[in-house]
mmCIF file of C-alpha atoms in Angstrom:
data_model
loop_
_atom_site.group_PDB
_atom_site.id
_atom_site.type_symbol
_atom_site.label_atom_id
_atom_site.label_comp_id
_atom_site.label_asym_id
_atom_site.label_seq_id
_atom_site.Cartn_x
_atom_site.Cartn_y
_atom_site.Cartn_z
ATOM 1 C CA UNK A 1 -95.104 34.912 -47.076
ATOM 2 C CA UNK A 2 -96.138 31.249 -47.695
ATOM 3 C CA UNK A 3 -98.351 29.614 -44.873
ATOM 4 C CA UNK A 4 -97.396 25.867 -44.479
ATOM 5 C CA UNK A 5 -98.917 23.450 -41.938
ATOM 6 C CA UNK A 6 -96.584 22.268 -39.041
ATOM 7 C CA UNK A 7 -95.400 18.864 -39.516
ATOM 8 C CA UNK A 8 -97.477 17.012 -36.535
ATOM 9 C CA UNK A 9 -95.300 14.126 -36.509
ATOM 10 C CA UNK A 10 -94.170 13.435 -32.817
ATOM 11 C CA UNK A 11 -90.805 14.216 -32.064
ATOM 12 C CA UNK A 12 -89.180 13.352 -29.188
ATOM 13 C CA UNK A 13 -88.954 16.251 -26.773
ATOM 14 C CA UNK A 14 -85.455 17.876 -26.161
ATOM 15 C CA UNK A 15 -85.145 18.078 -22.071
ATOM 16 C CA UNK A 16 -81.394 18.907 -22.469
ATOM 17 C CA UNK A 17 -81.819 22.823 -21.119
ATOM 18 C CA UNK A 18 -80.405 24.118 -24.269
ATOM 19 C CA UNK A 19 -81.400 27.556 -25.929
ATOM 20 C CA UNK A 20 -81.963 26.839 -29.473
ATOM 21 C CA UNK A 21 -82.110 29.447 -31.739
ATOM 22 C CA UNK A 22 -82.209 30.044 -35.656
ATOM 23 C CA UNK A 23 -80.391 33.319 -36.384
ATOM 24 C CA UNK A 24 -81.250 35.985 -39.452
ATOM 25 C CA UNK A 25 -78.717 38.476 -40.239
ATOM 26 C CA UNK A 26 -79.025 41.652 -42.229
ATOM 27 C CA UNK A 27 -76.611 42.484 -44.617
ATOM 28 C CA UNK A 28 -74.655 46.066 -44.723
ATOM 29 C CA UNK A 29 -71.438 45.541 -45.984
ATOM 30 C CA UNK A 30 -68.578 46.708 -43.096
ATOM 31 C CA UNK A 31 -71.646 47.425 -40.808
ATOM 32 C CA UNK A 32 -71.704 43.535 -40.501
ATOM 33 C CA UNK A 33 -69.062 43.786 -37.968
ATOM 34 C CA UNK A 34 -71.857 44.722 -35.343
ATOM 35 C CA UNK A 35 -73.368 41.309 -35.956
ATOM 36 C CA UNK A 36 -69.863 39.663 -35.591
ATOM 37 C CA UNK A 37 -69.748 41.228 -32.221
ATOM 38 C CA UNK A 38 -73.329 40.097 -31.268
ATOM 39 C CA UNK A 39 -72.764 36.750 -32.602
ATOM 40 C CA UNK A 40 -69.466 36.534 -30.629
ATOM 41 C CA UNK A 41 -71.209 37.485 -27.319
ATOM 42 C CA UNK A 42 -73.988 34.898 -28.121
ATOM 43 C CA UNK A 43 -71.807 32.147 -28.808
ATOM 44 C CA UNK A 44 -70.133 32.534 -25.534
ATOM 45 C CA UNK A 45 -72.976 30.803 -23.853
ATOM 46 C CA UNK A 46 -72.482 27.192 -24.153
ATOM 47 C CA UNK A 47 -76.327 26.386 -23.775
ATOM 48 C CA UNK A 48 -77.029 28.280 -26.995
ATOM 49 C CA UNK A 49 -77.602 25.960 -29.983
ATOM 50 C CA UNK A 50 -77.818 27.587 -33.471
ATOM 51 C CA UNK A 51 -80.008 25.379 -35.513
ATOM 52 C CA UNK A 52 -80.038 27.689 -38.629
ATOM 53 C CA UNK A 53 -78.921 30.855 -40.203
ATOM 54 C CA UNK A 54 -79.979 33.171 -42.550
ATOM 55 C CA UNK A 55 -78.248 35.946 -44.340
ATOM 56 C CA UNK A 56 -77.716 38.307 -47.313
ATOM 57 C CA UNK A 57 -74.463 39.972 -48.420
ATOM 58 C CA UNK A 58 -72.395 40.490 -45.093
ATOM 59 C CA UNK A 59 -75.102 38.684 -43.239
ATOM 60 C CA UNK A 60 -74.503 35.775 -45.170
ATOM 61 C CA UNK A 61 -70.770 36.032 -44.872
ATOM 62 C CA UNK A 62 -71.583 35.960 -41.139
ATOM 63 C CA UNK A 63 -74.108 33.039 -41.502
ATOM 64 C CA UNK A 64 -71.488 30.960 -43.241
ATOM 65 C CA UNK A 65 -68.619 31.688 -40.848
ATOM 66 C CA UNK A 66 -70.796 30.559 -37.935
ATOM 67 C CA UNK A 67 -71.745 27.236 -39.900
ATOM 68 C CA UNK A 68 -68.059 26.600 -40.915
ATOM 69 C CA UNK A 69 -66.783 27.274 -37.333
ATOM 70 C CA UNK A 70 -69.648 25.032 -35.746
ATOM 71 C CA UNK A 71 -68.701 22.385 -38.174
ATOM 72 C CA UNK A 72 -64.981 22.771 -36.927
ATOM 73 C CA UNK A 73 -65.385 23.417 -33.209
ATOM 74 C CA UNK A 74 -68.810 24.308 -31.894
ATOM 75 C CA UNK A 75 -69.632 27.562 -30.674
ATOM 76 C CA UNK A 76 -65.927 28.367 -29.977
ATOM 77 C CA UNK A 77 -65.210 27.330 -33.410
ATOM 78 C CA UNK A 78 -67.816 29.565 -34.843
ATOM 79 C CA UNK A 79 -66.573 32.829 -32.758
ATOM 80 C CA UNK A 80 -62.973 31.906 -34.425
ATOM 81 C CA UNK A 81 -64.259 31.437 -37.878
ATOM 82 C CA UNK A 82 -66.154 34.993 -37.386
ATOM 83 C CA UNK A 83 -62.946 36.552 -36.366
ATOM 84 C CA UNK A 84 -60.995 34.919 -39.167
ATOM 85 C CA UNK A 85 -63.430 36.150 -41.785
ATOM 86 C CA UNK A 86 -63.375 39.645 -40.432
ATOM 87 C CA UNK A 87 -59.539 39.858 -40.274
ATOM 88 C CA UNK A 88 -59.069 38.438 -43.326
ATOM 89 C CA UNK A 89 -61.730 41.048 -44.974
ATOM 90 C CA UNK A 90 -59.454 43.995 -43.793
ATOM 91 C CA UNK A 91 -56.155 42.434 -44.739
ATOM 92 C CA UNK A 92 -57.273 41.709 -48.120
ATOM 93 C CA UNK A 93 -57.159 45.360 -48.773
ATOM 94 C CA UNK A 94 -60.555 45.973 -48.885
ATOM 95 C CA UNK A 95 -63.241 43.850 -50.231
ATOM 96 C CA UNK A 96 -63.485 45.229 -53.662
ATOM 97 C CA UNK A 97 -61.889 44.875 -57.041
ATOM 98 C CA UNK A 98 -60.230 48.298 -56.225
ATOM 99 C CA UNK A 99 -56.644 48.162 -55.281
ATOM 100 C CA UNK A 100 -55.625 48.079 -51.398
ATOM 101 C CA UNK A 101 -55.847 51.755 -50.198
ATOM 102 C CA UNK A 102 -57.906 53.148 -52.823
ATOM 103 C CA UNK A 103 -61.281 52.884 -50.636
ATOM 104 C CA UNK A 104 -59.419 54.708 -47.665
ATOM 105 C CA UNK A 105 -60.567 58.145 -49.162
ATOM 106 C CA UNK A 106 -64.096 56.904 -49.841
ATOM 107 C CA UNK A 107 -65.547 57.163 -46.481
ATOM 108 C CA UNK A 108 -65.510 59.034 -43.211
ATOM 109 C CA UNK A 109 -65.528 56.563 -40.278
ATOM 110 C CA UNK A 110 -68.062 57.954 -38.090
ATOM 111 C CA UNK A 111 -70.259 60.643 -39.673
ATOM 112 C CA UNK A 112 -73.298 60.481 -42.437
ATOM 113 C CA UNK A 113 -70.961 62.954 -44.451
ATOM 114 C CA UNK A 114 -69.514 61.575 -47.477
ATOM 115 C CA UNK A 115 -65.827 62.395 -48.571
ATOM 116 C CA UNK A 116 -65.224 63.959 -51.592
ATOM 117 C CA UNK A 117 -63.576 60.735 -52.749
ATOM 118 C CA UNK A 118 -66.651 58.665 -52.009
ATOM 119 C CA UNK A 119 -69.019 61.495 -53.713
ATOM 120 C CA UNK A 120 -66.642 60.736 -56.926
ATOM 121 C CA UNK A 121 -66.778 57.422 -56.713
ATOM 122 C CA UNK A 122 -70.627 57.269 -56.323
ATOM 123 C CA UNK A 123 -70.890 59.840 -59.465
ATOM 124 C CA UNK A 124 -68.793 57.313 -61.425
ATOM 125 C CA UNK A 125 -70.989 54.392 -60.404
ATOM 126 C CA UNK A 126 -74.079 56.568 -61.761
ATOM 127 C CA UNK A 127 -72.655 57.104 -65.076
ATOM 128 C CA UNK A 128 -70.608 53.983 -65.426
ATOM 129 C CA UNK A 129 -71.498 50.250 -65.185
ATOM 130 C CA UNK A 130 -69.176 47.798 -63.732
ATOM 131 C CA UNK A 131 -68.910 46.263 -67.073
ATOM 132 C CA UNK A 132 -67.352 49.450 -68.064
ATOM 133 C CA UNK A 133 -65.116 50.177 -65.366
ATOM 134 C CA UNK A 134 -64.361 46.774 -64.414
ATOM 135 C CA UNK A 135 -64.765 44.653 -67.557
ATOM 136 C CA UNK A 136 -62.722 41.729 -66.231
ATOM 137 C CA UNK A 137 -65.198 41.285 -63.498
ATOM 138 C CA UNK A 138 -62.519 41.198 -60.960
ATOM 139 C CA UNK A 139 -63.731 40.714 -57.169
ATOM 140 C CA UNK A 140 -61.545 40.204 -54.212
ATOM 141 C CA UNK A 141 -64.228 38.511 -52.115
ATOM 142 C CA UNK A 142 -63.662 35.568 -54.396
ATOM 143 C CA UNK A 143 -60.370 34.943 -53.086
ATOM 144 C CA UNK A 144 -61.595 35.381 -49.477
ATOM 145 C CA UNK A 145 -64.475 32.933 -49.746
ATOM 146 C CA UNK A 146 -62.572 30.338 -51.597
ATOM 147 C CA UNK A 147 -59.828 30.497 -48.644
ATOM 148 C CA UNK A 148 -62.067 30.572 -45.764
ATOM 149 C CA UNK A 149 -65.120 28.359 -46.646
ATOM 150 C CA UNK A 150 -65.328 24.420 -47.463
ATOM 151 C CA UNK A 151 -68.447 24.469 -49.367
ATOM 152 C CA UNK A 152 -68.131 20.714 -50.478
ATOM 153 C CA UNK A 153 -68.382 19.924 -46.444
ATOM 154 C CA UNK A 154 -70.677 22.587 -45.673
ATOM 155 C CA UNK A 155 -73.217 21.142 -48.105
ATOM 156 C CA UNK A 156 -73.107 17.630 -46.505
ATOM 157 C CA UNK A 157 -73.278 19.054 -42.981
ATOM 158 C CA UNK A 158 -76.815 19.460 -41.863
ATOM 159 C CA UNK A 159 -76.297 20.427 -37.942
ATOM 160 C CA UNK A 160 -76.528 24.169 -38.969
ATOM 161 C CA UNK A 161 -78.936 24.800 -42.179
ATOM 162 C CA UNK A 162 -77.667 27.688 -44.103
ATOM 163 C CA UNK A 163 -80.043 29.972 -46.270
ATOM 164 C CA UNK A 164 -78.285 32.603 -48.359
ATOM 165 C CA UNK A 165 -80.764 35.028 -50.374
ATOM 166 C CA UNK A 166 -79.910 36.583 -53.746
ATOM 167 C CA UNK A 167 -82.286 38.311 -56.348
ATOM 168 C CA UNK A 168 -82.729 36.937 -59.636
ATOM 169 C CA UNK A 169 -81.664 39.393 -62.134
ATOM 170 C CA UNK A 170 -84.317 38.728 -64.932
ATOM 171 C CA UNK A 171 -87.477 37.995 -62.638
ATOM 172 C CA UNK A 172 -86.629 39.952 -59.549
ATOM 173 C CA UNK A 173 -87.848 36.938 -57.602
ATOM 174 C CA UNK A 174 -85.584 35.855 -54.485
ATOM 175 C CA UNK A 175 -83.629 32.643 -54.627
ATOM 176 C CA UNK A 176 -82.368 30.748 -51.448
ATOM 177 C CA UNK A 177 -79.106 29.098 -51.687
ATOM 178 C CA UNK A 178 -78.989 26.345 -48.920
ATOM 179 C CA UNK A 179 -76.815 23.417 -47.966
ATOM 180 C CA UNK A 180 -80.180 21.795 -47.566
ATOM 181 C CA UNK A 181 -80.244 21.438 -51.339
ATOM 182 C CA UNK A 182 -76.319 21.158 -51.702
ATOM 183 C CA UNK A 183 -76.363 24.698 -53.246
ATOM 184 C CA UNK A 184 -73.567 26.345 -51.388
ATOM 185 C CA UNK A 185 -70.668 27.223 -53.465
ATOM 186 C CA UNK A 186 -68.000 30.333 -54.260
ATOM 187 C CA UNK A 187 -70.646 31.745 -56.733
ATOM 188 C CA UNK A 188 -73.628 31.762 -54.626
ATOM 189 C CA UNK A 189 -71.550 33.615 -52.009
ATOM 190 C CA UNK A 190 -70.343 36.081 -54.498
ATOM 191 C CA UNK A 191 -74.252 36.476 -55.572
ATOM 192 C CA UNK A 192 -75.631 37.296 -52.126
ATOM 193 C CA UNK A 193 -73.244 40.241 -51.970
ATOM 194 C CA UNK A 194 -73.152 41.281 -55.540
ATOM 195 C CA UNK A 195 -74.046 45.106 -55.501
ATOM 196 C CA UNK A 196 -74.954 45.583 -59.222
ATOM 197 C CA UNK A 197 -73.557 49.284 -59.550
ATOM 198 C CA UNK A 198 -70.027 47.834 -58.192
ATOM 199 C CA UNK A 199 -69.963 44.150 -59.458
ATOM 200 C CA UNK A 200 -70.935 42.453 -62.538
ATOM 201 C CA UNK A 201 -73.917 39.951 -61.865
ATOM 202 C CA UNK A 202 -72.928 36.741 -60.725
ATOM 203 C CA UNK A 203 -73.826 33.481 -62.798
ATOM 204 C CA UNK A 204 -74.850 30.588 -60.840
ATOM 205 C CA UNK A 205 -75.893 27.468 -62.752
ATOM 206 C CA UNK A 206 -76.743 29.681 -65.840
ATOM 207 C CA UNK A 207 -78.950 32.484 -64.014
ATOM 208 C CA UNK A 208 -77.606 35.678 -63.160
ATOM 209 C CA UNK A 209 -78.012 36.990 -59.622
ATOM 210 C CA UNK A 210 -77.678 40.289 -57.722
ATOM 211 C CA UNK A 211 -77.252 41.148 -54.035
ATOM 212 C CA UNK A 212 -79.922 39.372 -52.003
ATOM 213 C CA UNK A 213 -80.784 42.539 -49.865
ATOM 214 C CA UNK A 214 -83.117 43.802 -52.534
ATOM 215 C CA UNK A 215 -85.625 40.771 -51.878
ATOM 216 C CA UNK A 216 -84.710 39.243 -48.719
ATOM 217 C CA UNK A 217 -82.581 40.914 -45.997
ATOM 218 C CA UNK A 218 -82.556 38.621 -44.602
ATOM 219 C CA UNK A 219 -84.813 36.044 -45.298
ATOM 220 C CA UNK A 220 -86.978 34.497 -42.683
ATOM 221 C CA UNK A 221 -89.382 31.812 -43.822
ATOM 222 C CA UNK A 222 -86.673 29.078 -44.424
ATOM 223 C CA UNK A 223 -86.015 29.257 -40.656
ATOM 224 C CA UNK A 224 -89.707 28.741 -39.879
ATOM 225 C CA UNK A 225 -90.160 25.894 -42.388
ATOM 226 C CA UNK A 226 -86.922 23.891 -42.416
ATOM 227 C CA UNK A 227 -85.629 24.185 -38.902
ATOM 228 C CA UNK A 228 -87.169 22.567 -35.884
ATOM 229 C CA UNK A 229 -86.643 25.228 -32.909
ATOM 230 C CA UNK A 230 -89.465 27.796 -32.462
ATOM 231 C CA UNK A 231 -87.378 31.021 -31.933
ATOM 232 C CA UNK A 232 -85.874 33.157 -34.581
ATOM 233 C CA UNK A 233 -83.365 36.041 -33.777
ATOM 234 C CA UNK A 234 -83.107 38.835 -35.934
ATOM 235 C CA UNK A 235 -79.919 40.845 -35.970
ATOM 236 C CA UNK A 236 -80.769 44.064 -37.453
ATOM 237 C CA UNK A 237 -78.106 46.889 -39.027
ATOM 238 C CA UNK A 238 -80.427 49.220 -41.088
ATOM 239 C CA UNK A 239 -81.974 51.860 -38.890
ATOM 240 C CA UNK A 240 -85.784 51.666 -38.900
ATOM 241 C CA UNK A 241 -86.592 55.272 -37.478
ATOM 242 C CA UNK A 242 -84.748 58.654 -38.530
ATOM 243 C CA UNK A 243 -85.457 61.761 -36.522
ATOM 244 C CA UNK A 244 -84.524 64.404 -38.912
ATOM 245 C CA UNK A 245 -85.777 64.813 -42.428
ATOM 246 C CA UNK A 246 -82.957 63.932 -44.923
ATOM 247 C CA UNK A 247 -82.426 67.194 -47.106
ATOM 248 C CA UNK A 248 -79.117 66.704 -48.942
ATOM 249 C CA UNK A 249 -78.849 64.429 -52.091
ATOM 250 C CA UNK A 250 -76.300 61.985 -49.919
ATOM 251 C CA UNK A 251 -78.740 61.943 -47.100
ATOM 252 C CA UNK A 252 -81.971 61.194 -49.445
ATOM 253 C CA UNK A 253 -79.905 58.431 -51.000
ATOM 254 C CA UNK A 254 -78.722 56.574 -47.732
ATOM 255 C CA UNK A 255 -82.434 56.797 -46.572
ATOM 256 C CA UNK A 256 -83.499 55.338 -49.622
ATOM 257 C CA UNK A 257 -81.018 52.576 -49.352
ATOM 258 C CA UNK A 258 -82.276 51.780 -45.853
ATOM 259 C CA UNK A 259 -85.855 51.676 -46.642
ATOM 260 C CA UNK A 260 -85.224 49.585 -49.657
ATOM 261 C CA UNK A 261 -83.251 47.026 -47.521
ATOM 262 C CA UNK A 262 -85.795 47.008 -44.597
ATOM 263 C CA UNK A 263 -88.915 46.455 -46.729
ATOM 264 C CA UNK A 264 -88.431 42.510 -47.026
ATOM 265 C CA UNK A 265 -87.927 42.091 -43.370
ATOM 266 C CA UNK A 266 -90.809 44.383 -42.338
ATOM 267 C CA UNK A 267 -93.011 42.277 -44.363
ATOM 268 C CA UNK A 268 -92.179 38.920 -43.121
ATOM 269 C CA UNK A 269 -92.308 40.129 -39.564
ATOM 270 C CA UNK A 270 -95.794 41.564 -40.251
ATOM 271 C CA UNK A 271 -96.887 38.192 -41.695
ATOM 272 C CA UNK A 272 -95.448 36.298 -38.459
ATOM 273 C CA UNK A 273 -97.105 38.741 -36.086
ATOM 274 C CA UNK A 274 -100.363 38.225 -38.073
ATOM 275 C CA UNK A 275 -100.393 34.459 -37.847
ATOM 276 C CA UNK A 276 -99.150 34.571 -34.126
ATOM 277 C CA UNK A 277 -102.199 36.665 -33.181
ATOM 278 C CA UNK A 278 -104.438 34.294 -35.137
ATOM 279 C CA UNK A 279 -103.134 31.591 -33.041
ATOM 280 C CA UNK A 280 -103.317 33.402 -29.925
ATOM 281 C CA UNK A 281 -106.816 34.448 -30.290
ATOM 282 C CA UNK A 282 -108.092 31.127 -31.309
ATOM 283 C CA UNK A 283 -108.901 31.463 -34.978
ATOM 284 C CA UNK A 284 -106.320 28.561 -35.952
ATOM 285 C CA UNK A 285 -106.438 25.405 -34.219
ATOM 286 C CA UNK A 286 -103.691 24.666 -31.960
ATOM 287 C CA UNK A 287 -100.817 22.703 -33.723
ATOM 288 C CA UNK A 288 -101.920 23.368 -37.215
ATOM 289 C CA UNK A 289 -99.469 26.273 -37.600
ATOM 290 C CA UNK A 290 -95.890 26.554 -36.000
ATOM 291 C CA UNK A 291 -95.912 29.502 -33.506
ATOM 292 C CA UNK A 292 -92.617 31.417 -33.349
ATOM 293 C CA UNK A 293 -90.658 33.166 -30.918
ATOM 294 C CA UNK A 294 -89.176 36.412 -32.250
ATOM 295 C CA UNK A 295 -86.088 38.153 -30.689
ATOM 296 C CA UNK A 296 -84.555 41.255 -32.247
ATOM 297 C CA UNK A 297 -81.042 42.565 -31.225
ATOM 298 C CA UNK A 298 -80.395 46.040 -32.767
ATOM 299 C CA UNK A 299 -78.561 49.214 -31.850
ATOM 300 C CA UNK A 300 -79.982 52.259 -33.928
ATOM 301 C CA UNK A 301 -77.901 54.614 -31.867
ATOM 302 C CA UNK A 302 -74.609 53.096 -33.406
ATOM 303 C CA UNK A 303 -75.857 53.437 -37.285
ATOM 304 C CA UNK A 304 -77.864 57.381 -36.795
ATOM 305 C CA UNK A 305 -74.562 58.971 -37.603
ATOM 306 C CA UNK A 306 -73.507 56.537 -40.355
ATOM 307 C CA UNK A 307 -73.829 56.877 -44.062
ATOM 308 C CA UNK A 308 -73.857 54.428 -46.820
ATOM 309 C CA UNK A 309 -70.228 55.051 -47.647
ATOM 310 C CA UNK A 310 -68.982 53.694 -44.122
ATOM 311 C CA UNK A 311 -70.312 50.283 -45.348
ATOM 312 C CA UNK A 312 -67.364 50.381 -47.610
ATOM 313 C CA UNK A 313 -64.812 50.884 -44.739
ATOM 314 C CA UNK A 314 -62.957 47.733 -43.767
ATOM 315 C CA UNK A 315 -60.382 49.765 -41.622
ATOM 316 C CA UNK A 316 -59.801 47.646 -38.719
ATOM 317 C CA UNK A 317 -60.418 50.116 -36.225
ATOM 318 C CA UNK A 318 -63.620 50.750 -37.681
ATOM 319 C CA UNK A 319 -64.538 47.176 -37.623
ATOM 320 C CA UNK A 320 -63.290 46.858 -34.151
ATOM 321 C CA UNK A 321 -65.561 49.644 -32.925
ATOM 322 C CA UNK A 322 -68.630 47.899 -34.384
ATOM 323 C CA UNK A 323 -67.458 44.750 -32.895
ATOM 324 C CA UNK A 324 -67.327 46.025 -29.449
ATOM 325 C CA UNK A 325 -70.559 47.957 -30.073
ATOM 326 C CA UNK A 326 -72.239 44.462 -31.012
ATOM 327 C CA UNK A 327 -71.008 42.572 -28.011
ATOM 328 C CA UNK A 328 -72.033 45.405 -25.528
ATOM 329 C CA UNK A 329 -75.516 45.304 -27.121
ATOM 330 C CA UNK A 330 -75.663 41.757 -26.905
ATOM 331 C CA UNK A 331 -74.555 41.570 -23.610
ATOM 332 C CA UNK A 332 -77.544 43.782 -22.531
ATOM 333 C CA UNK A 333 -80.067 41.954 -24.468
ATOM 334 C CA UNK A 334 -78.772 38.541 -22.578
ATOM 335 C CA UNK A 335 -79.157 40.164 -19.251
ATOM 336 C CA UNK A 336 -82.832 41.075 -20.015
ATOM 337 C CA UNK A 337 -83.990 38.420 -22.209
ATOM 338 C CA UNK A 338 -81.716 35.011 -21.949
ATOM 339 C CA UNK A 339 -84.176 33.047 -19.788
ATOM 340 C CA UNK A 340 -87.305 34.004 -22.137
ATOM 341 C CA UNK A 341 -85.465 32.087 -25.206
ATOM 342 C CA UNK A 342 -87.908 29.268 -26.137
ATOM 343 C CA UNK A 343 -90.784 30.615 -24.069
ATOM 344 C CA UNK A 344 -92.037 33.942 -25.364
ATOM 345 C CA UNK A 345 -91.460 36.730 -28.139
ATOM 346 C CA UNK A 346 -89.405 39.484 -26.936
ATOM 347 C CA UNK A 347 -88.986 41.708 -29.752
ATOM 348 C CA UNK A 348 -91.534 44.687 -30.218
ATOM 349 C CA UNK A 349 -92.995 43.374 -33.480
ATOM 350 C CA UNK A 350 -96.120 45.445 -33.546
ATOM 351 C CA UNK A 351 -94.270 48.577 -32.643
ATOM 352 C CA UNK A 352 -91.193 48.092 -34.741
ATOM 353 C CA UNK A 353 -92.375 46.451 -38.040
ATOM 354 C CA UNK A 354 -96.519 46.757 -38.139
#
């Protein structure tokens, strides 16, 4: 993580009583409906102002939905845009190159156990690349993002700063697509959600990209350096903890996927914790580096019995279930921590990530 000095240029103090946040959203396919529920509850509060959003994959879709909605109609507009995205998602016949209904047999809704259909699909992905079973590169997500998002306007809209992470195929480095640099586009959206075993790599400006979850799920540092507010909220989907040893091939694969997708965020959270500790203990002169307040909303119990295949499940009942779990979890967090926004860190950073 880069360490960049705070811009010490005096800024007019904001005394309007608003709760200013930047929000980082983890990816996870259909599990992103949980994040939708969390956001829906947060945005009910008129005093919450979102200054920046960061996301990978489904987190990126939620992030851009928030910005699109804010641009159209503030917090309520953002809630409407999120609902619109998830409804279009399920109505589009599953976000996949596969025909509508095919993915219905690839998951079991509420368990870690994979269906026979998913096992066969997963096996196919291990032996055939998407360039073989999907040579035309068809991606239904392209129609969805083209229909829902106005990238020309989003690139001009700076009230909510947007950061989408993708993985550069040739170098393995993280790439951030942002409206600050006017880089948002349909292809950038496809890049942040490009699972390389299912979709062909996405070309953006002559370079190839895969899913951002491998290098920044989500990326945090732009919210520190490019947003004014000192509060970052992480909306986390992938469980950090498991309480039994994975022993089947499916369980081992699921756990490997979770660890891989949590690695980048654990690294960034450790860095923020280390810098905050240096500031608090007086090793860094006050005002030289920006001190962050970190917040975390997660509900590991919701995802303990869900396997990787459920991330492909865009059945409306399943999405609605996760949405409601997200709303309930956010409501519980708000009751306990709302007044602490802007004042202190509420996330158990040391215990959870260090």
